[in-house]
mmCIF file of C-alpha atoms in Angstrom:
data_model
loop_
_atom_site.group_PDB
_atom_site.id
_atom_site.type_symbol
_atom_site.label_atom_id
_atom_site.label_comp_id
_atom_site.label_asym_id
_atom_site.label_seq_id
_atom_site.Cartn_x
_atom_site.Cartn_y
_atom_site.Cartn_z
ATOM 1 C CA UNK A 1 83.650 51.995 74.606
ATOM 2 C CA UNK A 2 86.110 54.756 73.455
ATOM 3 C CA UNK A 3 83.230 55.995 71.005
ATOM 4 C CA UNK A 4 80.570 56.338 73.646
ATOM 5 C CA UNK A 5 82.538 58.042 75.876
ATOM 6 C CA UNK A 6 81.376 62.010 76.375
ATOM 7 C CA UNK A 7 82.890 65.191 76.633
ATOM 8 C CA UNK A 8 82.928 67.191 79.905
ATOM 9 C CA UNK A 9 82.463 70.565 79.754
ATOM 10 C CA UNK A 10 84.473 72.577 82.623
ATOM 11 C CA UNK A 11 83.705 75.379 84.395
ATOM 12 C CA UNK A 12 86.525 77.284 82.654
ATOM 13 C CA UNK A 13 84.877 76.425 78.992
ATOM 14 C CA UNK A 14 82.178 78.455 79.821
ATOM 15 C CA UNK A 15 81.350 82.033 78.232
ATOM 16 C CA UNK A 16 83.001 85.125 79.820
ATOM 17 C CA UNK A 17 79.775 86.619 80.390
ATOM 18 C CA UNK A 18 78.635 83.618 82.174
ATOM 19 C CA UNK A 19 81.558 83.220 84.637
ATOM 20 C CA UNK A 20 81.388 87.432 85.208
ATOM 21 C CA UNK A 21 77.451 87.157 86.033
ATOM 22 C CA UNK A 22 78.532 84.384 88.885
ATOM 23 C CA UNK A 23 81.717 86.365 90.282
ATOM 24 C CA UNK A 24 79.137 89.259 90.619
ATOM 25 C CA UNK A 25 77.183 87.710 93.061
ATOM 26 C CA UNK A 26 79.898 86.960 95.305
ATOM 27 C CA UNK A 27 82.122 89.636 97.300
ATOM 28 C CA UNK A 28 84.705 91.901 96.459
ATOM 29 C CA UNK A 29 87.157 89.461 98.320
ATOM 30 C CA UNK A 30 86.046 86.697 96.338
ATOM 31 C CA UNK A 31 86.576 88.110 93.132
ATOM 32 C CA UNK A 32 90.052 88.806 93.600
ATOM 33 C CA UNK A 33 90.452 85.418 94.429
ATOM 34 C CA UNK A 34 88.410 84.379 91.465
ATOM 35 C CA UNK A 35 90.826 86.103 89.199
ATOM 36 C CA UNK A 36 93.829 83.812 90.422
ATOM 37 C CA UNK A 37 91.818 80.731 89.395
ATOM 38 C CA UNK A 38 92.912 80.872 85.221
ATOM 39 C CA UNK A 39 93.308 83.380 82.644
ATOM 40 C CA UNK A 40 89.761 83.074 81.948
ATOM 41 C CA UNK A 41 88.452 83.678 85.183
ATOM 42 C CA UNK A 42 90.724 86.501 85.539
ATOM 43 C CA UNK A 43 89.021 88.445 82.682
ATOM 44 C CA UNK A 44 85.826 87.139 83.828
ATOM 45 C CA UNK A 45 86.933 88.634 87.665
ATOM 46 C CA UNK A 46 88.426 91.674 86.393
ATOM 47 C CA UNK A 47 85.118 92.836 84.211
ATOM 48 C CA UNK A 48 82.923 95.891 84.309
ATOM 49 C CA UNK A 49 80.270 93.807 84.916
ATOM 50 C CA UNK A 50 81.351 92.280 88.118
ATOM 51 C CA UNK A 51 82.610 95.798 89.641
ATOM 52 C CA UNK A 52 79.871 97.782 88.463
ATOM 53 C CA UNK A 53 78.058 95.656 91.175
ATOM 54 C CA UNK A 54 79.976 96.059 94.065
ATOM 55 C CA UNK A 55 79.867 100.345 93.247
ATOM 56 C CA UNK A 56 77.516 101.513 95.193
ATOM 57 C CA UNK A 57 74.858 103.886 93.697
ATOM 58 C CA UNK A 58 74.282 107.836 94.005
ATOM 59 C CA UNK A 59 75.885 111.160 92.615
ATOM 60 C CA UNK A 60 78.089 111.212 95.759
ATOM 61 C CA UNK A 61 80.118 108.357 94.226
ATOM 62 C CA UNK A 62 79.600 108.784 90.613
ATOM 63 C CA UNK A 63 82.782 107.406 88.938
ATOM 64 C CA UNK A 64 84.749 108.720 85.577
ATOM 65 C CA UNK A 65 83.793 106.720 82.533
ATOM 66 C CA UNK A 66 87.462 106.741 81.741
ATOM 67 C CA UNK A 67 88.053 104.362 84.000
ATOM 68 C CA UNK A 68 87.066 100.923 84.975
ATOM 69 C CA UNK A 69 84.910 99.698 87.747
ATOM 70 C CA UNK A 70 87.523 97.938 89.395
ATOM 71 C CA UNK A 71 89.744 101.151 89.550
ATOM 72 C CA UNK A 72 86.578 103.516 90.938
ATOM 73 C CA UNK A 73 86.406 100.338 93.398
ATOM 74 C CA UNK A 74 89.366 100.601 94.689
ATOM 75 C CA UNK A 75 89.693 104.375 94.769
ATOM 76 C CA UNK A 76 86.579 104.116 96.931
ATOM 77 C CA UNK A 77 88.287 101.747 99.414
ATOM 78 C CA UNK A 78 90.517 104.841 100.807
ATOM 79 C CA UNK A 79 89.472 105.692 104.009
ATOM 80 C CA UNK A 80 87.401 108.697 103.976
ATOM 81 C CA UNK A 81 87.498 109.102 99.571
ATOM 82 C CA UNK A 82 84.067 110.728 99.422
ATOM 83 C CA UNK A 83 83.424 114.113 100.841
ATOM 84 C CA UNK A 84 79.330 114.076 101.019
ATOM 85 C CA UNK A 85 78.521 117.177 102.045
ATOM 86 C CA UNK A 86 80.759 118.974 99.902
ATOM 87 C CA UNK A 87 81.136 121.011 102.782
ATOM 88 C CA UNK A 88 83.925 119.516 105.270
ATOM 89 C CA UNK A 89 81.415 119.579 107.987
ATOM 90 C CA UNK A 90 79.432 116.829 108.350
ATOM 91 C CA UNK A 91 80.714 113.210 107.024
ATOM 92 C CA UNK A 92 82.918 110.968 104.831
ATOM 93 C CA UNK A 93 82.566 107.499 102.995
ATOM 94 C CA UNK A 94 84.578 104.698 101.746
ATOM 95 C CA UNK A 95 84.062 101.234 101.112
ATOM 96 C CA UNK A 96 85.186 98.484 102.893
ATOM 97 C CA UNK A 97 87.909 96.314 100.393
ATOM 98 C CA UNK A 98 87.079 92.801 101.077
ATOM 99 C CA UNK A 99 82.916 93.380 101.261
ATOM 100 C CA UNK A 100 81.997 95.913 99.595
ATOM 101 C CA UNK A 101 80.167 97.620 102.404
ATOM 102 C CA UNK A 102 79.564 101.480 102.962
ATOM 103 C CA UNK A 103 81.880 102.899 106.082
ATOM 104 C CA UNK A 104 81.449 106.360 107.741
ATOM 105 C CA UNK A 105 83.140 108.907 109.607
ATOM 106 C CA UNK A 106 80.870 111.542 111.088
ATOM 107 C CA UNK A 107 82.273 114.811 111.588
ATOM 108 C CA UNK A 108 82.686 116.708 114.771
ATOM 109 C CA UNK A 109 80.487 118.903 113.671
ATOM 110 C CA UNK A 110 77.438 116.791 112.522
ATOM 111 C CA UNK A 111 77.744 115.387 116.255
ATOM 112 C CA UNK A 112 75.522 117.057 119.446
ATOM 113 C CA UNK A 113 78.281 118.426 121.723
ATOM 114 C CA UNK A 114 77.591 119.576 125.241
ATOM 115 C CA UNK A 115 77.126 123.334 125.374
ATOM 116 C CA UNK A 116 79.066 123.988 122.033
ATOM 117 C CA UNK A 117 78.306 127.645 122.620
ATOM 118 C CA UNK A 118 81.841 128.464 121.728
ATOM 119 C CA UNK A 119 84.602 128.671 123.764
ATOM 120 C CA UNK A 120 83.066 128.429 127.218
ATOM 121 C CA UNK A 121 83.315 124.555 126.402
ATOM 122 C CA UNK A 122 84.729 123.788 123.089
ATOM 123 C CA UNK A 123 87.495 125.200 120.164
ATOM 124 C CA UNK A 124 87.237 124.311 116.771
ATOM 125 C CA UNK A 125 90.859 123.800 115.387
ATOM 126 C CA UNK A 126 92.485 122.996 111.931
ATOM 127 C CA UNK A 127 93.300 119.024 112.439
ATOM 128 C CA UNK A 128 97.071 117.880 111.490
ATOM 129 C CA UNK A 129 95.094 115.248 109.546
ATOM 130 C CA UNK A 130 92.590 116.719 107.043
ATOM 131 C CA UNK A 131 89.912 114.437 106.406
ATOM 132 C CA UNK A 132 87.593 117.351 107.809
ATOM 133 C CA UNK A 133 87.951 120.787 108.145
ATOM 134 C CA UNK A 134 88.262 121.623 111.604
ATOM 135 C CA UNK A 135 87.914 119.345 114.873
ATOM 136 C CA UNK A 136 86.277 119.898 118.526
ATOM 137 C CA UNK A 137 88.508 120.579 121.326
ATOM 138 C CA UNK A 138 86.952 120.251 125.128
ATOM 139 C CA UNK A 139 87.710 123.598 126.413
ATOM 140 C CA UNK A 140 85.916 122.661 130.441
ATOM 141 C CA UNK A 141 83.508 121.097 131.498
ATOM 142 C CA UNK A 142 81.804 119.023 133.991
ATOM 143 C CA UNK A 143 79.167 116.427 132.844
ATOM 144 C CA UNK A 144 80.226 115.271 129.419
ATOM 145 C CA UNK A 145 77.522 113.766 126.578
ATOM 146 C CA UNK A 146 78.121 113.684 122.754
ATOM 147 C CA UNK A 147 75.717 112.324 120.558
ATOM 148 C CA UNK A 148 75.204 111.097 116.954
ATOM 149 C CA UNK A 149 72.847 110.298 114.581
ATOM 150 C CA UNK A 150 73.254 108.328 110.945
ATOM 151 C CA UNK A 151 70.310 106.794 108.788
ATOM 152 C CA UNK A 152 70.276 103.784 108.609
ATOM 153 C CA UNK A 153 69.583 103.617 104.666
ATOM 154 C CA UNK A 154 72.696 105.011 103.939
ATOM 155 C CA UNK A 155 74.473 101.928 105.596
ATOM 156 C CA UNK A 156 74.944 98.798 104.070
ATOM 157 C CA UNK A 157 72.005 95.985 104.711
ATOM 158 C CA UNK A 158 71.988 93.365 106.165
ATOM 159 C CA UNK A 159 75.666 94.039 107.857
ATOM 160 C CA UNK A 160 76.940 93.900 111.142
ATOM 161 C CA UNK A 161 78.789 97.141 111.858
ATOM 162 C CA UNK A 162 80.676 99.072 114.672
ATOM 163 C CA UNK A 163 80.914 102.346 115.470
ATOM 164 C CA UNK A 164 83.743 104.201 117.154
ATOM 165 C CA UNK A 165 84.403 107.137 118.424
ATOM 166 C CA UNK A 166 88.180 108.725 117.073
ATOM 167 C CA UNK A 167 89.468 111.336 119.317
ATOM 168 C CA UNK A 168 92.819 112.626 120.741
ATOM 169 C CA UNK A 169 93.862 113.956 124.031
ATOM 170 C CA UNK A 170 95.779 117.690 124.284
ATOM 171 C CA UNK A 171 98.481 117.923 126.702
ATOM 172 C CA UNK A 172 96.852 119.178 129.762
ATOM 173 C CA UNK A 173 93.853 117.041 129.587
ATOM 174 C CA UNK A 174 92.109 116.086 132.742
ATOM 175 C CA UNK A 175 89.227 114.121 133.840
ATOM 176 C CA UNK A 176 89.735 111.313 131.223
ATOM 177 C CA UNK A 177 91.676 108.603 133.327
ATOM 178 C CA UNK A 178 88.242 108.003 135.446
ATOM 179 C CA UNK A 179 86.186 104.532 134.702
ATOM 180 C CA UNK A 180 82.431 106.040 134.721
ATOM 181 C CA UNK A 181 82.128 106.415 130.812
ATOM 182 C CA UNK A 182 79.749 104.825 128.988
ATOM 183 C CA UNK A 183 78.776 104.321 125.383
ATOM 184 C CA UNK A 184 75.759 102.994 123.772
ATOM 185 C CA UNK A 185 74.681 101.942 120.135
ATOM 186 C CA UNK A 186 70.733 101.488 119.098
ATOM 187 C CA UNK A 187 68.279 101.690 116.471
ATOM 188 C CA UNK A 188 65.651 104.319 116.590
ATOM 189 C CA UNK A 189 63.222 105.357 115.258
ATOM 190 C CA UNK A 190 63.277 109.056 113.050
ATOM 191 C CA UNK A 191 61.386 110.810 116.092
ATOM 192 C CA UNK A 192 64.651 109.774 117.776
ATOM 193 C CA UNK A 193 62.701 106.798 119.911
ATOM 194 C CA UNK A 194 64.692 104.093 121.139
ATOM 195 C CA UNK A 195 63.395 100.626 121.139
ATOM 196 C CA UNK A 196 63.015 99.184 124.424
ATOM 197 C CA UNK A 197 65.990 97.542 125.797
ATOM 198 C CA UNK A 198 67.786 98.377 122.581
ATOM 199 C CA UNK A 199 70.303 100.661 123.962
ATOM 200 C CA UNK A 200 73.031 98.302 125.944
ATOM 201 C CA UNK A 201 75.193 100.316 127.811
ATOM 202 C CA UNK A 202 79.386 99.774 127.576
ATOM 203 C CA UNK A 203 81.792 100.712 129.937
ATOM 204 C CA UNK A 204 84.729 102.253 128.028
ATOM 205 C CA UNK A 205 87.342 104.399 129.282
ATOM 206 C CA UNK A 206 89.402 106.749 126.859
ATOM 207 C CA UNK A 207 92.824 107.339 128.586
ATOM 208 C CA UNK A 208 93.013 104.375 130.992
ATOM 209 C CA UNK A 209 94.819 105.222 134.388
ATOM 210 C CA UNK A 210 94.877 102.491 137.258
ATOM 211 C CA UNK A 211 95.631 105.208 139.949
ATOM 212 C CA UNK A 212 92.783 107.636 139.130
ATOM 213 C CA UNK A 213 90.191 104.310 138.558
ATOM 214 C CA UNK A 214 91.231 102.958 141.933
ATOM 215 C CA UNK A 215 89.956 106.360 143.303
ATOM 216 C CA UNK A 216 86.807 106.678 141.313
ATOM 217 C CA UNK A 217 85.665 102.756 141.682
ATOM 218 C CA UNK A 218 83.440 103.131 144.420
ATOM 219 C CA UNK A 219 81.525 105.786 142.460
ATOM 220 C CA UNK A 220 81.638 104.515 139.122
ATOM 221 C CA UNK A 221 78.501 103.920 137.687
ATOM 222 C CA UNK A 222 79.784 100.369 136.264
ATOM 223 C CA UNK A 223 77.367 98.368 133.928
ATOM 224 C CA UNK A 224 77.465 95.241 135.554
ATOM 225 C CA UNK A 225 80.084 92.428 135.048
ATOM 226 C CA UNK A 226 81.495 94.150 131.589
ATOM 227 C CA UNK A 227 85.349 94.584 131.880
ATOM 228 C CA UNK A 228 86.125 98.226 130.426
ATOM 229 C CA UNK A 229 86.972 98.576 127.188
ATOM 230 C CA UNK A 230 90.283 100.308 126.483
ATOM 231 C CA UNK A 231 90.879 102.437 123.646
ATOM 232 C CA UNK A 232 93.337 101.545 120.202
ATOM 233 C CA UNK A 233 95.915 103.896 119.056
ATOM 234 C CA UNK A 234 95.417 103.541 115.221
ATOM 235 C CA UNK A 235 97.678 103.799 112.345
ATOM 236 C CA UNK A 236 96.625 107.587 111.367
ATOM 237 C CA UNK A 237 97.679 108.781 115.065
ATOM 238 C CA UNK A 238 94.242 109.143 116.453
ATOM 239 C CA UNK A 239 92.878 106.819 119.259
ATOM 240 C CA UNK A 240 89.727 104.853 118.814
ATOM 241 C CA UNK A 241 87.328 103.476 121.544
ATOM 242 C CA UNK A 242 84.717 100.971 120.077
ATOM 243 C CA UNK A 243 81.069 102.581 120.987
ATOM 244 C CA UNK A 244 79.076 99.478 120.123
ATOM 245 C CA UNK A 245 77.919 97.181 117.818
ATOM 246 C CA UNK A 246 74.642 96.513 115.744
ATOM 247 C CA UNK A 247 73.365 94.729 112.682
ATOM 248 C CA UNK A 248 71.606 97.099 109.950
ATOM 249 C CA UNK A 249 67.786 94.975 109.265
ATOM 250 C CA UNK A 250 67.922 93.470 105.529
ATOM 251 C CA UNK A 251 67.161 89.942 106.356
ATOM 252 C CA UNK A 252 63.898 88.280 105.497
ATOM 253 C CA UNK A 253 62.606 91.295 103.417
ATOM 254 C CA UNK A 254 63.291 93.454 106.118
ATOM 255 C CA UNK A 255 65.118 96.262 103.464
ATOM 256 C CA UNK A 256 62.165 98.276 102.693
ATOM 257 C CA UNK A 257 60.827 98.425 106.127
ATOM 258 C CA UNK A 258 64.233 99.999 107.479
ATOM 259 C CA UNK A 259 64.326 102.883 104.708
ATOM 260 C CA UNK A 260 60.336 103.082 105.106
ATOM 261 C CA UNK A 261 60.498 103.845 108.685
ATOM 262 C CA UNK A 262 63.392 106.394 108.421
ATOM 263 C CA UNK A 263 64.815 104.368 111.170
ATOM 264 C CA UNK A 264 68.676 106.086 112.059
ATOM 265 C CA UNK A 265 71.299 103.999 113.994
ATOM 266 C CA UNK A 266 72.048 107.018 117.218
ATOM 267 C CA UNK A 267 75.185 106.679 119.218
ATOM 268 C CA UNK A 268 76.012 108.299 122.381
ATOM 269 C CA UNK A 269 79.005 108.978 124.788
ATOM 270 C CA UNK A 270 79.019 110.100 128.327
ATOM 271 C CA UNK A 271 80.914 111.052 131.470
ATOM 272 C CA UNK A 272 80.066 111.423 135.101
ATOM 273 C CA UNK A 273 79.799 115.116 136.530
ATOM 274 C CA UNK A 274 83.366 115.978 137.457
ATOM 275 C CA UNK A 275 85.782 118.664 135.864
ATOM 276 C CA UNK A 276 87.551 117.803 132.705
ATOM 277 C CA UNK A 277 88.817 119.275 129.295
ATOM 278 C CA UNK A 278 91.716 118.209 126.641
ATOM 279 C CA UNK A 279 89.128 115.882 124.683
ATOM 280 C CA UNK A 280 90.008 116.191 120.718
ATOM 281 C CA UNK A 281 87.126 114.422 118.839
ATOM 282 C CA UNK A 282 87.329 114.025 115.433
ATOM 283 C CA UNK A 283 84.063 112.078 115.174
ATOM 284 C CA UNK A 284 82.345 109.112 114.939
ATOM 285 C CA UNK A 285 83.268 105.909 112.376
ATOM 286 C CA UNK A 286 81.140 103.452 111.276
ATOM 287 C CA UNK A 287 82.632 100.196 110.214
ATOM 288 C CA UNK A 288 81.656 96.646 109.434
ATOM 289 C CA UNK A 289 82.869 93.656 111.416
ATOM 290 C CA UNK A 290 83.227 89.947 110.917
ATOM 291 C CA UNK A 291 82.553 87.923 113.598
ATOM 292 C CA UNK A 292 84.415 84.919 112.216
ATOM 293 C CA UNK A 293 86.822 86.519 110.085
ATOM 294 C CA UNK A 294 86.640 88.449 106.834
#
């Protein structure tokens, strides 16, 4: 029996190229975890060929040949590492760590401001963090709308993402506190068209105040049974209110249709007609989200 009995080949026998072409199609995350597995794997994990994967393509984020793929990788993953206008004035990317995916800050100045004639309503001013050149400060004024557009080809496919909108408040502000703000997130089309019942409205409210909401609530414009959202004080200083939510198409073949029909992802913000000033936006992020856990 002892002469019939066969070898078994395991999974850490096979050639490095083999394990590195598996790794590759997996995530970021999972090749990290991978490369805990055996000293094998780890070379396998650690490869050019498994990074040069998760890089995503374009001059914007051409990498030094110096270096490896991992290392780009990871130099990519700091918020805001790619400057793509060159510029300072319209937007930044960075990649998500554990997927891989494409994030985005839009710039206060690649969004549609109300009236940004100057200073009768806004004030561009040096930020204390510079990720961008200069931010929009609310100077006055009464009905409030800020709007922005991204393509959606220059997300990643087939990705559930969020987008927020990262502001401050000055001292002084006023007209903030007040629960008739509303966000919305949709696809549309590149003539700027909406789909139908696309746009779901969010009631948000950047500097919540219980006082000033008890004296607005009877002319709020609500949005139904939706509990406000409040805003997040992040790690960087600024505040964040979440704007909305929407996956990018990618399933089922759906890839070249998106980038065929120039379709953009448009975001919006606005506030009931009432006085109000001391809004600092720095713009509008685009990140992915895992609804079960990354």
């Amino acid at each position: 029996m002892a002469g019939n009995r066969q070898e078994v080949t395991k999974v850490g026998d096979l050639p490095e190229v083999c394990l590195a072409h598996a790794i590759a199609l997996t995530s970021p995350r999972d090749a990290c975890r991978c490369a805990t597995v055996s000293p094998a794997f780890r070379a396998a994990a650690d490869s050019d060929h498994v990074w040069r994967r998760f890089l995503p393509q374009g001059p914007a984020v051409a990498t030094n040949k110096s270096t490896t793929s991992k290392d780009a990788y990871l130099r990519l993953c700091d918020t805001g590492a790619v400057l793509v206008d060159g510029q300072g004035n319209a937007m930044r990317m960075w990649l998500d760590k554990a997927s891989g995916a494409k994030c985005y800050l839009l710039s206060a100045r690649a969004l549609s401001l109300p009236w940004d004639d100057g200073e009768f309503s806004w004030t561009w001013t040096p930020p204390a963090l510079q990720r961008f050149r200069d931010v929009a400060e609310l100077v006055e004024c009464t009905s409030l709308d800020i709007y922005g557009r991204l393509p959606v080809a220059e997300l990643t496919l087939a990705t559930s993402y969020a987008a927020y909108l990262v502001y401050g408040l000055a001292d002084g502000h006023r007209g903030l506190s007040f629960p008739d703000q509303e966000t919305t997130v949709a696809l549309a089309s590149g003539s700027g068209r909406v789909g139908a019942g696309a746009a779901r409205r969010h009631a948000v409210c950047l500097h919540p105040d219980e006082a000033e909401a008890r004296k607005f609530r009877a002319v709020s414009r609500g949005t139904g049974a939706e509990e406000t959202r409040p805003p997040r004080l992040r790690e960087d200083g600024w505040s964040e209110m979440e704007m909305g939510r929407l996956r990018t198409p990618g399933d089922d073949g759906e890839q070249e249709t998106a980038v065929a029909g120039e379709e953009e992802v448009v975001v919006s913000f606005e506030v009931g007609w009432y006085p109000k000033r001391g809004l600092i936006v720095e713009g509008v992020e685009f990140r992915p989200v895992y609804l079960f856990g990354p």
